[in-house]
Coordinates of C-alpha atoms in Angstrom, one line a residue:
M1 CA 19.6 78.5 -29.3
A2 CA 20.8 75.8 -27.2
S3 CA 22.0 76.4 -23.4
V4 CA 24.9 73.9 -22.2
P5 CA 25.9 73.4 -18.7
S6 CA 29.1 75.1 -17.7
V7 CA 32.5 73.6 -17.2
D8 CA 33.8 77.0 -15.0
D9 CA 33.8 74.7 -11.8
D10 CA 36.3 75.1 -9.1
R11 CA 37.1 71.2 -8.8
L12 CA 38.3 71.0 -12.9
A13 CA 40.1 74.3 -12.5
S14 CA 42.5 73.0 -9.6
L15 CA 43.2 70.4 -11.7
I16 CA 43.9 72.7 -14.9
D17 CA 46.4 75.1 -12.7
T18 CA 48.3 71.9 -12.4
V19 CA 50.3 73.1 -15.6
E20 CA 51.2 76.5 -15.2
A21 CA 52.5 79.0 -17.9
R22 CA 51.8 76.6 -21.3
P23 CA 49.9 78.5 -24.4
S24 CA 45.9 77.2 -24.1
M25 CA 43.9 75.8 -26.2
T26 CA 40.0 76.5 -26.6
V27 CA 37.6 73.9 -26.4
T28 CA 33.8 74.4 -27.9
A29 CA 30.0 73.4 -26.8
P30 CA 28.4 71.8 -30.2
A31 CA 25.2 72.7 -28.9
T32 CA 26.4 76.2 -29.6
D33 CA 29.2 75.7 -31.2
E34 CA 30.8 78.8 -28.9
A35 CA 33.4 78.7 -26.1
L36 CA 33.0 76.3 -23.2
G37 CA 36.9 76.4 -21.2
S38 CA 40.2 76.5 -22.3
V39 CA 42.9 73.9 -21.1
P40 CA 46.7 74.2 -21.1
R41 CA 48.5 73.1 -25.1
C42 CA 50.9 70.6 -22.7
T43 CA 54.1 70.1 -24.6
A44 CA 56.1 66.6 -25.7
A45 CA 58.3 67.7 -22.5
D46 CA 55.4 67.6 -20.6
A47 CA 54.1 64.5 -21.3
R48 CA 57.5 62.6 -20.6
A49 CA 57.6 64.5 -17.3
A50 CA 54.3 63.3 -16.5
V51 CA 55.5 59.4 -17.3
E52 CA 58.8 60.3 -15.1
S53 CA 56.4 61.1 -12.0
A54 CA 54.5 58.5 -13.0
R55 CA 57.2 55.8 -12.0
K56 CA 57.8 57.2 -9.3
A57 CA 54.9 57.1 -7.7
Q58 CA 54.0 54.0 -9.6
G59 CA 55.9 51.8 -7.2
E60 CA 54.5 52.5 -4.4
W61 CA 51.0 51.7 -5.6
A62 CA 52.1 47.8 -7.4
D63 CA 53.4 47.3 -3.4
R64 CA 50.1 47.4 -2.2
A65 CA 48.1 44.8 -1.3
V66 CA 45.4 43.9 -4.2
G67 CA 42.3 44.1 -1.9
D68 CA 43.7 47.7 -1.2
R69 CA 44.1 48.5 -4.9
A70 CA 40.1 47.0 -4.7
A71 CA 38.6 49.3 -2.1
V72 CA 39.7 52.3 -4.5
L73 CA 37.6 50.9 -7.4
D74 CA 34.6 50.9 -4.7
T75 CA 35.1 54.4 -4.1
V76 CA 34.9 55.6 -7.9
G77 CA 32.2 53.1 -8.4
E78 CA 30.6 55.2 -5.2
A79 CA 31.7 58.6 -5.9
V80 CA 30.5 58.7 -9.9
L81 CA 26.6 57.3 -8.8
D82 CA 27.3 60.3 -5.7
R83 CA 28.8 62.9 -8.5
Q84 CA 26.1 62.2 -11.8
R85 CA 24.6 65.1 -12.4
W86 CA 27.9 67.0 -12.6
L87 CA 29.3 64.2 -14.2
V88 CA 26.7 63.8 -16.4
D89 CA 26.0 68.1 -17.4
V90 CA 30.2 67.8 -17.9
L91 CA 29.8 65.4 -20.6
Q92 CA 26.8 67.3 -21.9
A93 CA 28.9 70.3 -22.4
E94 CA 31.7 68.6 -24.1
T95 CA 30.5 66.0 -25.9
G96 CA 26.4 67.5 -26.9
K97 CA 25.1 64.3 -26.6
A98 CA 21.4 63.6 -25.2
R99 CA 21.2 63.8 -21.2
A100 CA 20.3 59.7 -21.7
D101 CA 22.9 58.3 -23.9
A102 CA 25.6 61.3 -21.1
F103 CA 24.1 59.0 -17.8
E104 CA 25.3 55.7 -19.5
E105 CA 28.5 56.7 -19.7
V106 CA 28.4 57.2 -15.8
L107 CA 26.5 53.8 -15.2
D108 CA 28.9 51.9 -17.7
V109 CA 32.1 53.6 -15.1
A110 CA 30.2 52.2 -12.3
A111 CA 29.8 49.0 -14.0
N112 CA 33.2 48.6 -14.6
A113 CA 34.5 49.7 -10.9
D114 CA 32.3 47.7 -9.4
Y115 CA 32.7 44.4 -11.6
Y116 CA 36.7 44.9 -11.6
A117 CA 36.6 45.2 -8.0
R118 CA 34.5 41.9 -7.2
E119 CA 37.0 39.4 -9.8
G120 CA 40.2 41.6 -10.7
P121 CA 42.0 40.5 -8.1
G122 CA 41.0 37.0 -8.5
F123 CA 42.4 37.2 -12.5
L124 CA 45.4 38.5 -10.5
A125 CA 46.0 35.8 -8.7
S126 CA 49.3 33.9 -9.0
E127 CA 48.3 30.2 -10.5
R128 CA 49.9 26.7 -10.2
R129 CA 50.8 25.9 -13.8
S130 CA 51.0 21.9 -14.7
S131 CA 54.3 20.5 -15.6
M132 CA 55.9 17.4 -18.1
L133 CA 56.7 15.9 -14.8
P134 CA 54.1 16.9 -12.1
I135 CA 55.2 15.3 -9.3
V136 CA 59.3 16.3 -9.2
T137 CA 58.3 20.1 -10.5
K138 CA 56.3 23.0 -9.9
A139 CA 55.4 25.6 -11.7
V140 CA 53.2 29.0 -10.9
E141 CA 52.0 31.9 -12.8
H142 CA 52.7 35.1 -10.9
R143 CA 50.5 38.9 -13.0
H144 CA 53.7 41.9 -12.4
P145 CA 52.0 45.7 -13.7
K146 CA 53.2 46.8 -17.1
G147 CA 54.5 49.7 -15.4
V148 CA 53.2 52.9 -16.7
V149 CA 50.1 53.0 -19.6
A150 CA 49.1 55.9 -21.8
L151 CA 45.2 55.4 -23.0
I152 CA 44.9 57.9 -26.0
V153 CA 40.8 58.1 -25.7
P154 CA 38.7 59.7 -28.2
W155 CA 36.0 61.9 -27.9
N156 CA 32.8 60.0 -28.2
Y157 CA 32.6 58.7 -24.8
P158 CA 35.4 60.6 -23.0
L159 CA 34.7 59.4 -19.3
T160 CA 33.8 55.3 -20.3
L161 CA 37.3 55.1 -22.1
V162 CA 39.4 56.9 -19.5
L163 CA 38.0 54.9 -16.4
S164 CA 36.5 52.0 -17.5
D165 CA 39.6 51.5 -19.2
A166 CA 42.5 53.3 -16.3
L167 CA 40.5 51.3 -13.5
P168 CA 41.4 47.2 -14.7
A169 CA 44.9 49.5 -15.6
I170 CA 45.1 50.7 -11.7
L171 CA 44.2 47.8 -10.1
A172 CA 47.2 45.7 -11.8
G173 CA 49.5 47.9 -9.8
N174 CA 50.2 50.6 -12.9
A175 CA 50.1 54.2 -13.2
V176 CA 48.0 55.7 -15.8
I177 CA 48.0 58.8 -18.0
V178 CA 45.4 60.2 -19.8
K179 CA 45.5 61.9 -23.0
P180 CA 42.0 62.8 -24.5
A181 CA 40.5 64.1 -27.5
E182 CA 41.6 67.8 -28.0
G183 CA 37.8 68.2 -28.5
T184 CA 36.8 67.2 -25.0
P185 CA 39.2 66.8 -21.8
F186 CA 36.7 67.8 -19.5
S187 CA 35.8 64.3 -19.3
A188 CA 39.5 62.9 -18.6
L189 CA 40.1 66.4 -15.9
A190 CA 36.5 64.9 -14.1
A191 CA 37.8 61.6 -14.3
A192 CA 41.1 62.7 -12.0
D193 CA 38.6 64.9 -9.5
V194 CA 37.1 61.6 -8.8
L195 CA 40.1 59.6 -8.3
A196 CA 42.2 62.3 -6.0
D197 CA 39.7 62.4 -3.6
T198 CA 40.6 58.2 -3.8
A199 CA 44.3 56.6 -1.9
L200 CA 45.8 56.5 -5.3
P201 CA 48.6 58.2 -5.2
A202 CA 48.3 61.6 -6.9
D203 CA 50.7 61.1 -9.9
C204 CA 49.3 57.6 -10.9
F205 CA 46.7 59.0 -12.3
Q206 CA 47.1 61.8 -15.1
V207 CA 45.9 63.9 -17.5
V208 CA 47.9 65.9 -20.3
T209 CA 45.9 67.6 -22.8
G210 CA 46.9 69.2 -26.0
D211 CA 47.5 68.0 -29.7
G212 CA 47.8 64.7 -30.7
P213 CA 50.9 64.8 -32.8
E214 CA 52.4 66.8 -30.4
L215 CA 51.9 64.5 -27.4
G216 CA 51.1 60.6 -28.8
P217 CA 54.7 60.0 -29.6
P218 CA 57.0 60.9 -26.3
L219 CA 54.0 58.4 -24.5
I220 CA 54.4 55.9 -26.6
E221 CA 57.5 55.8 -26.3
H222 CA 57.9 55.9 -22.9
A223 CA 55.2 54.5 -21.7
D224 CA 55.1 51.0 -21.2
A225 CA 51.4 50.0 -22.5
V226 CA 49.2 51.6 -24.6
G227 CA 45.3 51.6 -24.6
F228 CA 44.2 53.3 -28.4
T229 CA 40.5 53.7 -29.4
G230 CA 40.2 55.7 -31.9
S231 CA 40.0 55.5 -36.0
T232 CA 41.3 52.8 -37.6
E233 CA 43.7 55.4 -39.5
T234 CA 45.4 57.1 -36.6
G235 CA 45.3 53.2 -34.5
R236 CA 47.7 52.6 -38.0
T237 CA 50.1 55.2 -36.9
V238 CA 50.0 54.1 -32.9
A239 CA 50.8 50.4 -34.0
E240 CA 53.7 51.7 -36.1
Q241 CA 55.2 53.7 -33.1
A242 CA 54.6 51.5 -31.0
G243 CA 56.1 48.8 -32.9
R244 CA 59.5 50.6 -32.8
H245 CA 59.7 50.7 -29.3
L246 CA 58.4 47.3 -28.8
T247 CA 55.6 48.7 -26.1
D248 CA 53.0 47.2 -25.9
V249 CA 49.6 48.0 -27.4
S250 CA 45.9 47.5 -27.1
L251 CA 43.5 49.4 -30.1
E252 CA 39.6 49.4 -30.8
L253 CA 39.5 50.9 -34.3
G254 CA 36.8 51.8 -37.0
G255 CA 33.7 49.9 -37.4
K256 CA 30.9 48.9 -40.7
N257 CA 28.8 47.3 -38.3
P258 CA 26.2 44.7 -39.7
A259 CA 22.8 43.5 -38.4
I260 CA 21.0 40.2 -39.7
V261 CA 16.8 40.6 -39.8
L262 CA 15.9 37.1 -40.5
A263 CA 12.4 36.0 -41.4
D264 CA 10.9 34.3 -38.2
A265 CA 12.3 37.2 -36.6
D266 CA 10.2 39.7 -34.2
I267 CA 10.0 42.5 -36.5
D268 CA 8.5 44.9 -34.0
R269 CA 11.2 44.2 -31.5
A270 CA 13.9 44.2 -34.3
A271 CA 12.7 47.5 -35.1
A272 CA 13.4 48.8 -32.1
G273 CA 15.9 47.0 -31.0
A274 CA 17.5 48.7 -35.1
V275 CA 16.4 52.5 -33.8
D276 CA 19.0 52.0 -30.3
D277 CA 21.7 50.4 -32.6
A278 CA 21.4 53.1 -35.3
F279 CA 20.9 56.1 -33.3
A280 CA 22.6 55.9 -29.8
N281 CA 24.6 58.9 -29.1
A282 CA 23.7 60.9 -32.3
G283 CA 25.4 56.5 -33.8
Q284 CA 28.9 58.1 -32.6
L285 CA 29.4 54.6 -31.3
C286 CA 31.8 52.5 -32.2
V287 CA 29.5 49.4 -31.8
S288 CA 26.7 51.5 -33.6
I289 CA 24.9 48.8 -36.7
E290 CA 25.5 51.3 -39.6
R291 CA 24.3 48.7 -42.0
F292 CA 21.0 46.1 -41.9
Y293 CA 20.4 43.2 -43.8
A294 CA 16.8 41.7 -43.8
E295 CA 15.0 38.5 -45.3
E296 CA 12.5 39.6 -48.3
T297 CA 9.9 38.3 -46.8
V298 CA 10.0 40.6 -44.3
F299 CA 12.2 43.7 -45.5
E300 CA 9.3 45.5 -45.9
A301 CA 7.9 44.8 -42.7
F302 CA 10.4 45.7 -40.8
R303 CA 11.6 48.9 -43.3
D304 CA 8.0 50.4 -42.5
R305 CA 8.7 49.8 -38.6
F306 CA 11.8 50.8 -38.8
V307 CA 11.6 54.4 -40.4
S308 CA 8.0 54.2 -38.9
R309 CA 9.7 54.5 -35.2
T310 CA 12.7 56.5 -36.3
R311 CA 9.8 59.2 -37.1
Q312 CA 9.2 59.6 -33.7
L313 CA 12.4 60.7 -31.8
T314 CA 13.5 64.1 -30.7
L315 CA 16.4 65.6 -31.7
G316 CA 17.7 68.6 -29.1
A317 CA 20.8 70.0 -27.7
D318 CA 19.7 70.8 -24.4
T319 CA 19.6 69.2 -21.3
D320 CA 15.5 67.4 -21.5
W321 CA 15.8 64.3 -20.5
A322 CA 13.1 63.4 -22.8
T323 CA 15.8 63.9 -26.1
D324 CA 16.4 60.8 -27.7
V325 CA 18.8 61.9 -29.7
G326 CA 21.8 64.8 -29.4
S327 CA 24.4 66.8 -31.6
L328 CA 26.8 65.0 -33.3
Q329 CA 30.4 66.4 -31.4
S330 CA 32.0 68.6 -34.3
A331 CA 31.7 70.9 -37.2
A332 CA 34.0 68.1 -39.0
Q333 CA 31.1 65.5 -37.6
L334 CA 28.9 66.8 -39.5
E335 CA 30.8 67.0 -42.5
K336 CA 31.7 63.9 -43.2
V337 CA 28.0 63.2 -42.2
T338 CA 26.5 65.2 -44.7
A339 CA 28.9 63.9 -47.2
H340 CA 28.1 59.9 -47.2
V341 CA 24.7 60.9 -47.4
E342 CA 25.1 63.5 -50.4
D343 CA 27.7 60.9 -52.0
A344 CA 25.1 57.8 -51.5
L345 CA 21.9 59.5 -53.4
D346 CA 24.1 61.2 -55.8
R347 CA 24.7 57.4 -56.5
G348 CA 21.1 56.5 -56.5
A349 CA 20.0 55.3 -52.9
T350 CA 16.5 55.9 -52.1
L351 CA 16.1 58.2 -49.0
L352 CA 13.1 56.5 -46.8
T353 CA 13.2 59.3 -43.6
G354 CA 15.8 62.1 -42.4
G355 CA 18.9 63.1 -44.6
R356 CA 19.4 67.0 -43.2
A357 CA 21.2 68.9 -41.2
R358 CA 18.7 70.5 -38.4
P359 CA 20.7 74.0 -37.4
D360 CA 17.3 75.2 -36.5
I361 CA 18.4 72.4 -33.1
G362 CA 21.8 72.8 -33.1
P363 CA 25.0 74.0 -34.9
F364 CA 25.5 70.4 -35.4
V365 CA 22.5 68.3 -35.7
F366 CA 21.5 65.6 -38.1
E367 CA 18.8 63.7 -38.3
P368 CA 18.3 60.1 -37.9
T369 CA 18.5 58.9 -41.6
I370 CA 17.3 55.6 -43.2
L371 CA 18.9 54.9 -46.9
T372 CA 17.8 51.6 -48.8
D373 CA 19.4 50.8 -52.9
V374 CA 22.4 52.1 -52.0
P375 CA 24.7 51.1 -54.4
D376 CA 28.2 49.5 -53.7
D377 CA 30.1 52.3 -54.8
A378 CA 28.8 54.6 -52.7
R379 CA 30.8 56.3 -49.6
L380 CA 29.1 54.2 -47.4
T381 CA 29.3 51.4 -48.8
D382 CA 32.3 50.7 -46.5
E383 CA 33.6 53.9 -45.0
E384 CA 32.3 54.2 -41.4
T385 CA 30.4 56.9 -41.0
F386 CA 30.1 57.3 -37.2
G387 CA 27.1 59.4 -37.2
P388 CA 23.5 59.0 -37.5
V389 CA 23.4 57.3 -41.0
V390 CA 22.5 53.4 -41.8
R391 CA 21.3 51.9 -44.9
I392 CA 19.0 49.0 -45.1
E393 CA 19.0 46.3 -48.1
S394 CA 16.8 43.0 -48.5
V395 CA 18.9 40.1 -49.0
P396 CA 16.9 36.3 -50.2
D397 CA 18.0 34.5 -47.8
A398 CA 20.5 33.9 -44.7
E399 CA 23.0 33.0 -46.2
A400 CA 22.9 35.9 -48.5
A401 CA 22.5 38.4 -45.3
L402 CA 25.9 36.4 -43.9
E403 CA 27.6 37.7 -47.0
R404 CA 27.5 40.5 -46.8
A405 CA 28.0 40.5 -43.1
N406 CA 31.2 39.7 -44.0
D407 CA 32.0 41.7 -46.9
S408 CA 33.8 44.0 -44.9
R409 CA 37.6 44.9 -43.9
Y410 CA 36.3 46.0 -40.2
G411 CA 34.7 43.1 -37.4
L412 CA 33.8 45.1 -34.8
N413 CA 29.8 44.4 -33.1
A414 CA 26.8 42.9 -35.1
T415 CA 23.4 42.2 -34.0
V416 CA 21.0 38.9 -35.1
W417 CA 17.7 39.1 -35.1
S418 CA 15.9 35.9 -34.8
G419 CA 12.8 33.9 -33.4
D420 CA 15.0 30.3 -33.1
R421 CA 17.7 32.0 -30.1
S422 CA 19.4 28.2 -31.2
R423 CA 19.1 29.6 -34.7
G424 CA 20.4 32.7 -33.7
E425 CA 23.3 32.1 -31.8
S426 CA 24.2 30.1 -34.1
L427 CA 24.8 32.3 -37.8
A428 CA 26.1 35.0 -34.7
A429 CA 29.1 32.3 -34.5
D430 CA 29.8 32.9 -38.6
I431 CA 30.0 36.5 -38.3
E432 CA 33.5 37.9 -38.4
C433 CA 33.1 40.3 -35.6
G434 CA 34.4 40.6 -32.0
T435 CA 30.6 40.5 -30.3
V436 CA 27.1 40.1 -32.0
S437 CA 24.5 40.2 -30.0
V438 CA 21.2 38.0 -30.5
N439 CA 17.4 39.7 -30.2
D440 CA 19.0 42.8 -28.7
S441 CA 20.7 46.1 -29.8
Y442 CA 24.8 46.4 -28.9
R443 CA 23.3 46.9 -25.0
T444 CA 23.5 43.2 -24.4
V445 CA 27.3 42.6 -24.9
W446 CA 28.6 45.8 -24.2
A447 CA 26.8 44.9 -20.0
C448 CA 28.3 41.8 -20.3
L449 CA 31.3 42.8 -18.6
D450 CA 32.6 39.1 -18.1
G451 CA 32.7 38.7 -22.1
P452 CA 35.9 40.0 -24.0
M453 CA 35.3 43.1 -26.2
G454 CA 36.9 44.3 -29.5
G455 CA 37.9 44.0 -33.3
M456 CA 38.6 41.6 -35.5
G457 CA 40.2 42.8 -39.1
D458 CA 40.4 46.4 -39.3
S459 CA 38.4 47.0 -36.4
G460 CA 41.9 46.6 -33.8
I461 CA 43.5 44.1 -31.6
G462 CA 42.8 43.3 -27.9
R463 CA 40.1 43.5 -25.5
R464 CA 38.8 45.3 -23.4
H465 CA 35.7 44.0 -20.1
A466 CA 37.3 40.6 -18.0
R467 CA 40.3 38.8 -18.0
Q468 CA 41.8 39.6 -21.1
G469 CA 41.0 43.4 -20.1
I470 CA 42.8 43.6 -16.8
E471 CA 45.7 41.0 -18.2
K472 CA 46.7 43.2 -21.1
Y473 CA 48.1 45.6 -18.6
T474 CA 50.4 42.5 -16.7
E475 CA 53.3 41.0 -17.4
A476 CA 53.2 37.0 -17.2
Q477 CA 56.2 35.8 -15.2
T478 CA 56.7 31.8 -14.6
V479 CA 58.0 30.8 -11.8
A480 CA 59.1 26.7 -11.9
T481 CA 59.9 24.6 -9.3
Q482 CA 62.9 21.5 -9.0
R483 CA 61.8 19.9 -6.3
G484 CA 64.0 16.9 -7.5
P485 CA 66.4 15.4 -9.3
P486 CA 68.4 18.5 -12.1
M487 CA 66.1 17.6 -15.6
K488 CA 69.4 17.1 -17.6
H489 CA 70.4 13.9 -19.2
P490 CA 71.4 11.3 -17.3
A491 CA 74.3 9.6 -17.1
V492 CA 73.5 7.2 -19.8
P493 CA 73.8 6.9 -23.6
H494 CA 71.9 9.4 -25.4
R495 CA 70.1 6.6 -27.2
V496 CA 68.5 5.0 -23.8
W497 CA 67.7 8.6 -22.7
A498 CA 65.7 9.5 -25.8
G499 CA 64.3 6.2 -25.4
A500 CA 62.9 6.1 -22.3
V501 CA 61.9 10.0 -21.9
S502 CA 59.8 8.4 -25.3
A503 CA 58.0 5.8 -23.3
F504 CA 57.0 7.7 -20.6
L505 CA 55.4 10.9 -23.2
R506 CA 53.2 7.8 -25.0
A507 CA 52.5 6.4 -21.1
R508 CA 51.5 9.5 -20.2
Q509 CA 49.2 9.7 -24.0
R510 CA 47.7 7.0 -22.5
L511 CA 46.2 8.4 -19.0
P512 CA 43.0 9.7 -18.3
G513 CA 42.6 13.9 -18.7
W514 CA 42.5 14.8 -15.3
L515 CA 45.8 12.9 -13.8
R516 CA 48.0 14.4 -17.1

């Protein structure tokens, strides 16, 4: 049986003990299905108290110069790299993911901290805006913090989706309260430990552990903005609750992400990228590819190389850096993945590789699985599997591939493989997804921190990364100053005034753009 790192650490214990006299909830290690530790089961009253104390601390934080706030992000970036071994241990302990996948979370946080420390102050700077009367009026847009931001975070990337989302909110002058998934609270507590060693006021970052139905509603009601990452079904509930309270909300939801392999693609490269796209973090990645469409002239070659590379992957529920694919996070995930595969096979799909749970490796380990000839009525045709399971299908041409790729209620992420980059980029622009990689796996898009990332359709609203990833945590305010006579009807007949204004606008439209 696999062993896992301990989370019985003084750094975490001190944070857990901050909420006293509460019933506890047990956290299970996916690698062993044994108790890993326990955290308080906070109440709705705890959530409201957290918002209240965060609001009191937030004003002081917002009053600090943006350069001072950016310095905190620099500290965070350095700290996560300095503590990477400990953070990776915590991540592996409560997620069961492969060590390389856990390290990617640490790397992502460090990269986001560096990006927003460097670019964020510019995104928050006040900017001049043009006016209809540019000579006599002046308009300036300011960015103010929302106040208290609640982040409701899933279990698949419990460090990235805490800190990488919290950092732009903090830089913008907000306080942040995190409600982690029930199965992965220790990563959020580890994030709190990192921030505790910075100049951020203590109550400006808090973690409330417990059940989603208990803590979600009071956080949504009393916070000023909510960021949620998770299933589309739960996202609808969050959006409904936020709508009732007029709370700003950003949602990254489910996906059934497609990939297109064109006839002119480098098939070896596409097959290698497909393995990465499909099986990173055991497929438990919002932007993982779950369906591949290859043009028929290269389908067999792509299929055979993809299957061959997949069979070479090493499975494990351990801390060995050589492990390629780790465990699923829970019994519920294993049950869902198994059900999707069995349903597809029962309906006539063909199994190319994998297809089995591997309790000999770990209680929730499932083999990387490739299916083909999957009928349209199978569950995995349009339901997100969120595991190491993909389907590959042959299509006659690029147009058919595009049609199949867009035949989904989801629109989160996609990949295109083509030997002609311009053609690949053109096809990518026609895919109805918020992000698309050309000739590489999801990592190309994920690492593009200066490009917004999010979903279309049932994959959510709002964006993370880039300017949009920090502006969503701010309120825009326009201050317009009149430097000439007041803008009102002059003491002339209305008809004369209307004619003069119309003539002015016609003349303005004829000016070069830079003079308007």
